[in-house]
CSV table of C-alpha atoms and ligand atoms in Angstrom, one decimal:
chain,number,residue,atom,x,y,z
A,7,MET,CA,-21.3,19.8,7.8
A,8,GLY,CA,-23.0,22.8,9.3
A,9,ALA,CA,-23.1,21.4,12.9
A,10,ALA,CA,-19.4,20.6,12.7
A,11,ALA,CA,-18.2,24.1,11.9
A,12,PRO,CA,-17.9,25.4,15.5
A,13,ALA,CA,-15.9,22.3,16.6
A,14,GLN,CA,-13.7,22.7,13.6
A,15,ARG,CA,-12.8,26.2,14.6
A,16,VAL,CA,-12.0,25.2,18.1
A,17,LEU,CA,-10.2,22.1,17.1
A,18,LEU,CA,-7.5,23.1,14.7
A,19,GLY,CA,-7.8,26.9,14.6
A,20,GLU,CA,-7.1,28.3,18.0
A,21,GLY,CA,-4.5,27.5,20.6
A,22,ARG,CA,-2.9,24.4,21.9
A,23,SER,CA,-5.0,24.2,25.1
A,24,HIS,CA,-8.3,23.7,23.2
A,25,ARG,CA,-6.7,21.1,21.0
A,26,ARG,CA,-5.4,19.2,24.0
A,27,THR,CA,-8.9,19.1,25.5
A,28,LEU,CA,-10.4,17.9,22.3
A,29,PHE,CA,-7.8,15.3,21.7
A,30,ALA,CA,-7.9,14.1,25.3
A,31,GLY,CA,-9.1,10.5,25.4
A,32,THR,CA,-8.1,10.0,21.8
A,33,HIS,CA,-4.5,9.9,22.5
A,34,HIS,CA,-2.0,10.1,25.4
A,35,ARG,CA,-2.9,12.9,27.6
A,36,CYS,CA,0.3,14.9,27.5
A,37,LEU,CA,0.4,14.9,23.7
A,38,GLY,CA,0.6,18.5,22.4
A,39,SER,CA,1.7,19.8,25.8
A,40,GLN,CA,5.1,21.5,26.1
A,41,ARG,CA,6.0,19.6,29.3
A,42,GLY,CA,9.1,17.5,29.0
A,43,LEU,CA,7.5,14.5,30.7
A,44,PRO,CA,8.2,11.1,29.2
A,45,TYR,CA,5.4,9.0,27.9
A,46,SER,CA,4.6,6.2,30.3
A,47,ALA,CA,5.0,3.4,27.8
A,48,HIS,CA,3.6,-0.1,27.7
A,49,ARG,CA,2.6,-1.0,31.3
A,50,GLY,CA,5.1,1.5,32.6
A,51,LYS,CA,8.0,-0.9,31.9
A,52,LYS,CA,9.9,1.4,29.8
A,53,SER,CA,9.4,5.1,29.4
A,54,VAL,CA,9.5,6.5,25.9
A,55,ASN,CA,11.6,9.5,25.5
A,56,ARG,CA,9.5,12.5,24.6
A,57,GLN,CA,12.2,14.0,22.5
A,58,ALA,CA,12.4,10.8,20.4
A,59,LEU,CA,8.7,10.9,19.8
A,60,ASP,CA,8.8,14.5,18.7
A,61,ASP,CA,11.7,13.7,16.4
A,62,LEU,CA,9.9,10.8,14.9
A,63,LYS,CA,6.8,13.0,14.3
A,64,GLN,CA,8.9,15.7,12.7
A,65,GLN,CA,10.6,13.2,10.4
A,66,ILE,CA,7.2,11.8,9.3
A,67,PRO,CA,4.9,14.6,8.3
A,68,LEU,CA,1.3,13.5,8.7
A,69,MET,CA,0.3,14.6,5.2
A,70,GLY,CA,3.1,12.6,3.5
A,71,TYR,CA,2.3,9.6,5.6
A,72,LEU,CA,-1.4,9.8,4.8
A,73,GLN,CA,-0.8,10.2,1.0
A,74,ALA,CA,1.6,7.3,1.0
A,75,HIS,CA,-1.3,5.4,2.4
A,76,ASP,CA,-3.6,6.4,-0.4
A,77,TRP,CA,-5.3,9.3,1.2
A,78,ASN,CA,-6.3,12.1,-1.2
A,79,PRO,CA,-7.0,15.6,-0.1
A,80,ALA,CA,-10.3,16.4,-1.7
A,81,ARG,CA,-11.1,20.0,-0.7
A,82,PRO,CA,-8.9,22.8,0.5
A,83,LEU,CA,-9.9,24.8,3.6
A,84,SER,CA,-8.5,28.0,5.1
A,85,ARG,CA,-5.1,28.1,6.7
A,86,GLY,CA,-3.7,25.3,4.5
A,87,ARG,CA,-6.0,22.6,5.9
A,88,TRP,CA,-7.6,19.9,3.8
A,89,MET,CA,-10.7,17.7,3.9
A,90,GLY,CA,-11.0,14.3,2.4
A,91,LEU,CA,-12.6,10.9,2.8
A,92,CYS,CA,-11.8,9.2,6.2
A,93,PRO,CA,-9.4,6.3,5.8
A,94,LEU,CA,-10.5,5.0,9.2
A,95,HIS,CA,-14.2,4.4,8.5
A,96,GLY,CA,-16.5,3.8,5.4
A,97,ASP,CA,-16.8,7.5,4.5
A,98,HIS,CA,-18.9,8.7,1.6
A,99,LYS,CA,-18.5,12.5,1.9
A,100,PRO,CA,-15.3,14.0,3.1
A,101,SER,CA,-15.3,14.3,6.9
A,102,PHE,CA,-11.6,13.8,7.5
A,103,LEU,CA,-9.8,17.1,8.3
A,104,VAL,CA,-6.0,17.4,8.1
A,105,ASP,CA,-3.9,20.3,9.3
A,106,PRO,CA,-0.5,19.8,7.7
A,107,ASN,CA,0.9,22.8,9.6
A,108,LYS,CA,0.1,21.2,13.0
A,109,ASP,CA,0.4,17.6,11.8
A,110,LEU,CA,-3.0,16.8,13.2
A,111,PHE,CA,-6.1,15.1,11.9
A,112,TYR,CA,-9.7,14.9,13.0
A,113,CYS,CA,-12.7,13.0,11.6
A,114,TYR,CA,-16.2,14.4,12.0
A,115,GLY,CA,-17.6,11.1,11.0
A,116,CYS,CA,-16.0,8.7,13.5
A,117,GLY,CA,-14.9,11.4,15.9
A,118,ARG,CA,-11.3,10.2,16.0
A,119,GLY,CA,-8.2,12.5,15.8
A,120,GLY,CA,-4.6,13.0,16.8
A,121,ASP,CA,-1.1,13.0,15.3
A,122,VAL,CA,0.7,10.6,13.0
A,123,ILE,CA,1.3,8.1,15.8
A,124,ARG,CA,-2.4,8.0,16.7
A,125,PHE,CA,-3.2,7.6,13.0
A,126,ALA,CA,-0.8,4.7,12.7
A,127,GLU,CA,-2.4,3.1,15.7
A,128,LEU,CA,-5.9,3.4,14.3
A,129,TYR,CA,-5.0,2.7,10.7
A,130,HIS,CA,-3.0,-0.5,11.3
A,131,GLN,CA,-5.1,-1.4,14.3
A,132,VAL,CA,-2.2,-1.8,16.7
A,133,LYS,CA,-1.2,-0.5,20.1
A,134,PHE,CA,1.0,2.4,20.8
A,135,PRO,CA,4.4,0.6,20.9
A,136,GLN,CA,3.7,-1.3,17.7
A,137,ALA,CA,2.6,1.9,16.0
A,138,LEU,CA,5.9,3.5,17.0
A,139,MET,CA,7.7,0.4,15.6
A,140,LEU,CA,5.9,0.6,12.3
A,141,LEU,CA,6.6,4.3,11.9
A,142,ARG,CA,10.3,3.8,12.7
A,143,GLN,CA,10.5,1.0,10.2
A,144,TRP,CA,8.7,3.1,7.6
A,145,ARG,CA,11.0,6.0,8.2
A,146,GLY,CA,14.1,3.8,8.0
A,147,ALA,CA,13.1,1.6,5.1
A,148,GLU,CA,11.5,4.1,2.7
A,149,PRO,CA,14.6,5.9,1.3
A,150,VAL,CA,16.6,2.7,1.0
A,151,LEU,CA,13.8,0.8,-0.7
A,152,HIS,CA,13.4,3.6,-3.1
A,153,GLU,CA,17.1,3.6,-3.9
A,154,ALA,CA,17.1,-0.2,-4.3
A,155,ALA,CA,14.2,-0.1,-6.7
A,156,ARG,CA,16.0,2.6,-8.8
A,157,PHE,CA,19.1,0.4,-9.0
A,158,TYR,CA,17.1,-2.7,-10.1
A,159,ARG,CA,15.4,-0.7,-12.8
A,160,ILE,CA,18.8,0.3,-14.2
A,161,GLN,CA,19.8,-3.4,-14.2
A,162,LEU,CA,16.8,-4.6,-16.1
A,163,HIS,CA,18.0,-3.6,-19.6
A,164,ARG,CA,21.6,-4.8,-18.8
A,165,HIS,CA,20.5,-8.4,-18.4
A,166,SER,CA,19.2,-10.2,-21.4
A,167,GLU,CA,17.9,-13.1,-19.3
A,168,ALA,CA,15.6,-10.7,-17.4
A,169,VAL,CA,14.2,-9.1,-20.6
A,170,ALA,CA,13.7,-12.6,-22.1
A,171,TYR,CA,11.8,-13.7,-19.1
A,172,LEU,CA,9.5,-10.7,-19.2
A,173,TYR,CA,9.0,-11.3,-22.9
A,174,GLN,CA,8.0,-14.9,-22.2
A,175,ARG,CA,5.5,-13.7,-19.6
A,176,GLY,CA,4.0,-11.3,-22.2
A,177,VAL,CA,5.4,-8.2,-20.7
A,178,ARG,CA,6.6,-6.3,-23.8
A,179,SER,CA,5.5,-2.7,-23.9
A,180,PRO,CA,8.0,-0.1,-22.6
A,181,GLU,CA,5.0,1.9,-21.2
A,182,LEU,CA,4.0,-1.1,-19.0
A,183,ILE,CA,7.6,-1.6,-17.7
A,184,GLU,CA,7.7,2.2,-16.9
A,185,HIS,CA,4.2,2.1,-15.4
A,186,MET,CA,5.0,-0.8,-13.1
A,187,ARG,CA,8.6,0.4,-12.5
A,188,ILE,CA,9.8,-3.2,-13.2
A,189,GLY,CA,13.4,-3.9,-12.3
A,190,TYR,CA,15.8,-6.8,-12.1
A,191,ALA,CA,18.0,-8.1,-9.3
A,192,PRO,CA,20.9,-10.0,-10.7
A,193,GLY,CA,22.3,-10.5,-7.2
A,194,GLY,CA,25.7,-9.7,-5.8
A,195,CYS,CA,25.8,-6.0,-6.6
A,196,LEU,CA,23.1,-4.2,-4.7
A,197,ARG,CA,24.9,-4.1,-1.3
A,198,GLY,CA,28.0,-2.5,-2.8
A,199,TRP,CA,25.9,0.1,-4.6
A,200,LEU,CA,23.9,1.1,-1.6
A,201,THR,CA,26.7,1.2,0.9
A,202,GLN,CA,28.6,3.4,-1.5
A,203,LEU,CA,25.6,5.7,-1.3
A,204,ASP,CA,26.1,5.8,2.5
A,205,HIS,CA,23.3,3.4,3.4
A,206,SER,CA,24.6,1.4,6.4
A,207,LEU,CA,24.8,-2.4,6.3
A,208,PRO,CA,22.6,-2.7,9.4
A,209,ALA,CA,20.0,-0.6,7.6
A,210,LEU,CA,20.1,-2.8,4.6
A,211,ARG,CA,19.8,-5.9,6.8
A,212,GLN,CA,16.8,-4.4,8.6
A,213,ALA,CA,15.1,-3.6,5.3
A,214,GLY,CA,15.7,-7.2,4.3
A,215,LEU,CA,17.6,-6.3,1.2
A,216,VAL,CA,20.8,-8.0,2.5
A,217,THR,CA,20.9,-11.3,4.3
A,218,GLY,CA,22.4,-11.8,7.8
A,219,LEU,CA,25.5,-13.1,6.0
A,220,GLY,CA,25.8,-10.0,4.0
A,221,TYR,CA,24.6,-11.3,0.6
A,222,ASP,CA,21.9,-9.6,-1.6
A,223,ALA,CA,18.6,-11.1,-0.6
A,224,TYR,CA,17.2,-11.0,-4.2
A,225,VAL,CA,19.2,-12.9,-6.7
A,226,ARG,CA,18.0,-13.4,-10.3
A,227,ARG,CA,14.6,-12.0,-9.6
A,228,ILE,CA,12.3,-9.6,-11.5
A,229,VAL,CA,11.5,-6.9,-9.0
A,230,PHE,CA,8.3,-4.9,-8.7
A,231,PRO,CA,8.2,-2.0,-6.2
A,232,LEU,CA,5.2,-2.0,-3.9
A,233,GLU,CA,4.1,0.4,-1.2
A,234,GLY,CA,6.8,-0.1,1.5
A,235,ASN,CA,8.0,-3.4,0.0
A,236,LEU,CA,9.6,-5.0,-3.1
A,237,TYR,CA,8.2,-8.2,-4.7
A,238,GLY,CA,10.7,-10.4,-6.3
A,239,ARG,CA,9.8,-13.1,-8.9
A,240,SER,CA,12.5,-15.7,-9.4
A,241,LEU,CA,13.8,-16.6,-12.8
A,242,SER,CA,15.2,-19.8,-11.5
A,243,ALA,CA,13.0,-22.8,-10.9
A,244,ALA,CA,15.3,-23.9,-8.0
A,245,ALA,CA,14.3,-20.9,-5.8
A,246,PRO,CA,10.9,-20.1,-4.3
A,247,PRO,CA,9.0,-18.3,-7.0
A,248,HIS,CA,7.5,-15.5,-4.9
A,249,ARG,CA,9.3,-13.4,-2.4
A,250,PHE,CA,8.6,-10.2,-0.4
A,251,LEU,CA,10.9,-8.3,1.9
A,252,PRO,CA,9.9,-8.5,5.6
A,253,GLY,CA,7.0,-6.4,6.5
A,254,ALA,CA,3.5,-5.9,5.1
A,255,LYS,CA,2.7,-6.4,1.4
A,256,GLY,CA,0.9,-3.1,1.6
A,257,GLY,CA,-2.5,-2.2,0.1
A,258,LEU,CA,-4.0,-3.1,-3.3
A,259,TYR,CA,-1.5,-2.6,-6.2
A,260,SER,CA,-1.8,0.7,-8.0
A,261,TRP,CA,-5.1,1.4,-6.1
A,262,LYS,CA,-5.0,5.1,-6.7
A,263,GLN,CA,-5.4,4.5,-10.4
A,264,ALA,CA,-8.1,1.8,-10.2
A,265,GLN,CA,-10.1,3.4,-7.4
A,266,SER,CA,-11.9,5.9,-9.6
A,267,TYR,CA,-13.5,3.2,-11.9
A,268,PRO,CA,-17.0,2.1,-11.1
A,269,GLU,CA,-15.9,-1.4,-12.2
A,270,VAL,CA,-12.7,-2.9,-11.0
A,271,ILE,CA,-10.9,-6.1,-12.0
A,272,LEU,CA,-9.1,-7.8,-9.1
A,273,VAL,CA,-6.3,-10.3,-9.9
A,274,GLU,CA,-4.0,-12.2,-7.6
A,275,GLY,CA,-0.6,-11.8,-9.3
A,276,LEU,CA,1.4,-8.9,-10.7
A,277,PHE,CA,1.9,-10.7,-14.0
A,278,ASP,CA,-1.8,-11.0,-14.3
A,279,TYR,CA,-2.1,-7.3,-13.6
A,280,ALA,CA,0.6,-6.7,-16.3
A,281,ALA,CA,-1.2,-8.7,-19.0
A,282,LEU,CA,-4.5,-6.9,-18.4
A,283,TRP,CA,-3.0,-3.5,-18.2
A,284,GLN,CA,-1.1,-4.1,-21.5
A,285,ALA,CA,-4.4,-5.3,-23.1
A,286,GLY,CA,-5.9,-1.9,-22.3
A,287,PHE,CA,-7.7,-2.8,-19.0
A,288,HIS,CA,-6.5,0.0,-16.7
A,289,ASN,CA,-9.3,-0.6,-14.2
A,290,VAL,CA,-7.3,-3.5,-12.8
A,291,THR,CA,-5.7,-4.0,-9.4
A,292,CYS,CA,-3.9,-6.8,-7.6
A,293,SER,CA,-4.1,-8.3,-4.1
A,294,LEU,CA,-0.7,-10.2,-4.3
A,295,GLY,CA,-2.3,-13.5,-3.4
A,296,THR,CA,-5.9,-14.7,-2.9
A,297,HIS,CA,-5.9,-13.6,0.7
A,298,LEU,CA,-6.7,-9.9,1.1
A,299,ASN,CA,-5.3,-8.1,4.2
A,300,ALA,CA,-7.7,-5.9,6.2
A,301,ARG,CA,-6.4,-2.8,4.4
A,302,GLN,CA,-6.9,-4.2,0.9
A,303,PHE,CA,-10.5,-5.3,1.8
A,304,ARG,CA,-11.2,-1.8,3.2
A,305,GLN,CA,-10.0,-0.3,0.0
A,306,LEU,CA,-12.3,-2.4,-2.2
A,307,CYS,CA,-15.2,-1.3,0.0
A,308,ASP,CA,-14.3,2.4,0.1
A,309,GLY,CA,-17.1,3.3,-2.4
A,310,PRO,CA,-19.9,1.9,-4.5
A,311,ARG,CA,-18.4,-0.3,-7.3
A,312,THR,CA,-18.5,-3.7,-9.0
A,313,VAL,CA,-15.5,-5.9,-8.5
A,314,TYR,CA,-14.7,-8.6,-11.0
A,315,LEU,CA,-12.8,-11.3,-9.1
A,316,THR,CA,-10.4,-12.9,-11.6
A,317,PHE,CA,-8.3,-15.4,-9.6
A,318,ASP,CA,-6.5,-18.3,-11.2
A,319,ALA,CA,-8.6,-21.2,-12.4
A,320,ASP,CA,-6.4,-23.7,-10.5
A,321,ARG,CA,-7.2,-27.3,-11.2
A,322,ASN,CA,-7.7,-27.9,-7.4
A,323,GLY,CA,-10.2,-25.1,-7.2
A,324,SER,CA,-8.4,-23.1,-4.6
A,325,GLY,CA,-8.5,-19.9,-6.6
A,326,GLN,CA,-12.3,-20.2,-7.2
A,327,GLN,CA,-12.9,-21.0,-3.5
A,328,ALA,CA,-11.0,-18.0,-2.4
A,329,ALA,CA,-13.0,-15.8,-4.9
A,330,GLN,CA,-16.3,-17.2,-3.7
A,331,CYS,CA,-15.4,-16.5,-0.1
A,332,LEU,CA,-14.3,-13.0,-0.9
A,333,SER,CA,-17.4,-12.3,-3.0
A,334,ARG,CA,-19.6,-13.2,0.0
A,335,SER,CA,-17.6,-10.8,2.3
A,336,LEU,CA,-17.9,-8.0,-0.3
A,337,ARG,CA,-21.6,-8.5,-0.7
A,338,GLU,CA,-22.0,-8.2,3.0
A,339,ARG,CA,-20.5,-4.8,2.7
A,340,GLY,CA,-22.8,-3.8,-0.1
A,341,ILE,CA,-20.2,-4.2,-2.9
A,342,THR,CA,-21.3,-6.0,-6.1
A,343,ALA,CA,-18.9,-8.9,-6.7
A,344,ARG,CA,-18.8,-11.0,-9.9
A,345,LEU,CA,-16.8,-14.1,-10.5
A,346,VAL,CA,-14.9,-14.4,-13.8
A,347,SER,CA,-14.4,-17.9,-15.1
A,348,LEU,CA,-11.1,-18.4,-17.0
A,349,PRO,CA,-10.5,-21.5,-19.1
A,350,ASP,CA,-9.4,-24.4,-16.9
A,351,GLY,CA,-5.9,-24.2,-15.6
A,352,HIS,CA,-5.4,-20.6,-16.7
A,353,ASP,CA,-4.7,-17.3,-15.0
A,354,PRO,CA,-5.2,-13.9,-16.7
A,355,ASN,CA,-1.5,-13.9,-17.6
A,356,SER,CA,-1.5,-17.3,-19.3
A,357,PHE,CA,-4.8,-16.4,-21.0
A,358,PHE,CA,-3.2,-13.5,-22.8
A,359,VAL,CA,0.2,-15.2,-23.3
A,360,GLY,CA,-1.7,-18.2,-24.8
A,361,GLY,CA,-3.2,-15.9,-27.5
A,362,GLY,CA,-6.3,-14.5,-25.8
A,363,ASN,CA,-7.1,-11.0,-26.7
A,364,ALA,CA,-9.0,-8.0,-25.1
A,365,GLN,CA,-12.3,-8.8,-26.9
A,366,GLU,CA,-12.2,-12.4,-25.6
A,367,PHE,CA,-11.4,-11.2,-22.1
A,368,GLN,CA,-14.2,-8.7,-22.3
A,369,ARG,CA,-16.6,-11.5,-23.1
A,370,LEU,CA,-15.4,-13.4,-20.0
A,371,LEU,CA,-16.2,-10.2,-18.0
A,372,GLU,CA,-19.7,-10.0,-19.5
A,373,ARG,CA,-20.3,-13.7,-18.6
A,374,ALA,CA,-19.1,-13.2,-15.0
A,375,TYR,CA,-21.7,-14.4,-12.5
A,376,LEU,CA,-22.8,-13.1,-9.2
B,412,ZN,ZN1,-13.6,8.7,10.3
């Protein structure tokens, strides 16, 4: 870190002009300048209003956005700045500097830096206009999703069919329901509640909570809040079982908690997660399907660990195939991956619901193969 110190001083310590020089080439040239020039947007077709960009940046403080994307400040520096592991490259000792007062970041490892827009570009691997769109969606959807999740949680204990369904899926402990913030969408009452709280109908439609015709999108579904989304599991066999709101499914479920364990159990469904968590395995995380997005894969690789892949033992072998494919990719990145074999036709949830206990599951983990 010694060699980096002078750059650090210039970078975020002194005036604007130095910063502009250092960030030149990492982001749009006029960023950080006081001139009122518009950005020249995508191929010059449409200019992006500078004021709108400044407003967007003001409404999404960099630190909050980073933390919502699992970044942890590891070490405080002078003038309120923080160092932590870089979320943009495989970082082993903190090289990612954040200045919350200036809303800027810089990584001494990969040499990239800029503002929250630049971060969104790099993090989601998208171009500038898409990064703006993602940030706008994030800004708009966050409060209303939070409110919807709160409403659904209140509904859970008012609807016996929801509690009965959870019971049947083995979800029984109040601590687990609290930990996963599980709710219930009866249907037909969310829109009224949210509009009464001054959320506009177009905003509800944009978040996907309300359909184009104005009905609640989730009807008779158990709801689990995710990062920037809500997963809904249908109680009714007539509806598609799994649903997400439009937009990304986010990172690995509850990764912040699982991340610190040297051994992590990865499952594909939230009811699998619930069963394991309730059985005392708190080093569990969930990819919400067998296909990991780039972000989830990066998370699994963000430090040395062993990953126990515990996908469903489907009779057609699709879960096992996905697990084998993932274990190869993990090994290429230096992560130890072990495949857990469940009894035929079982997933971790049905294993426990069918009478399996923690000792038996522990034995399956011990028998997991490379
Ligand atoms: Zn980096």
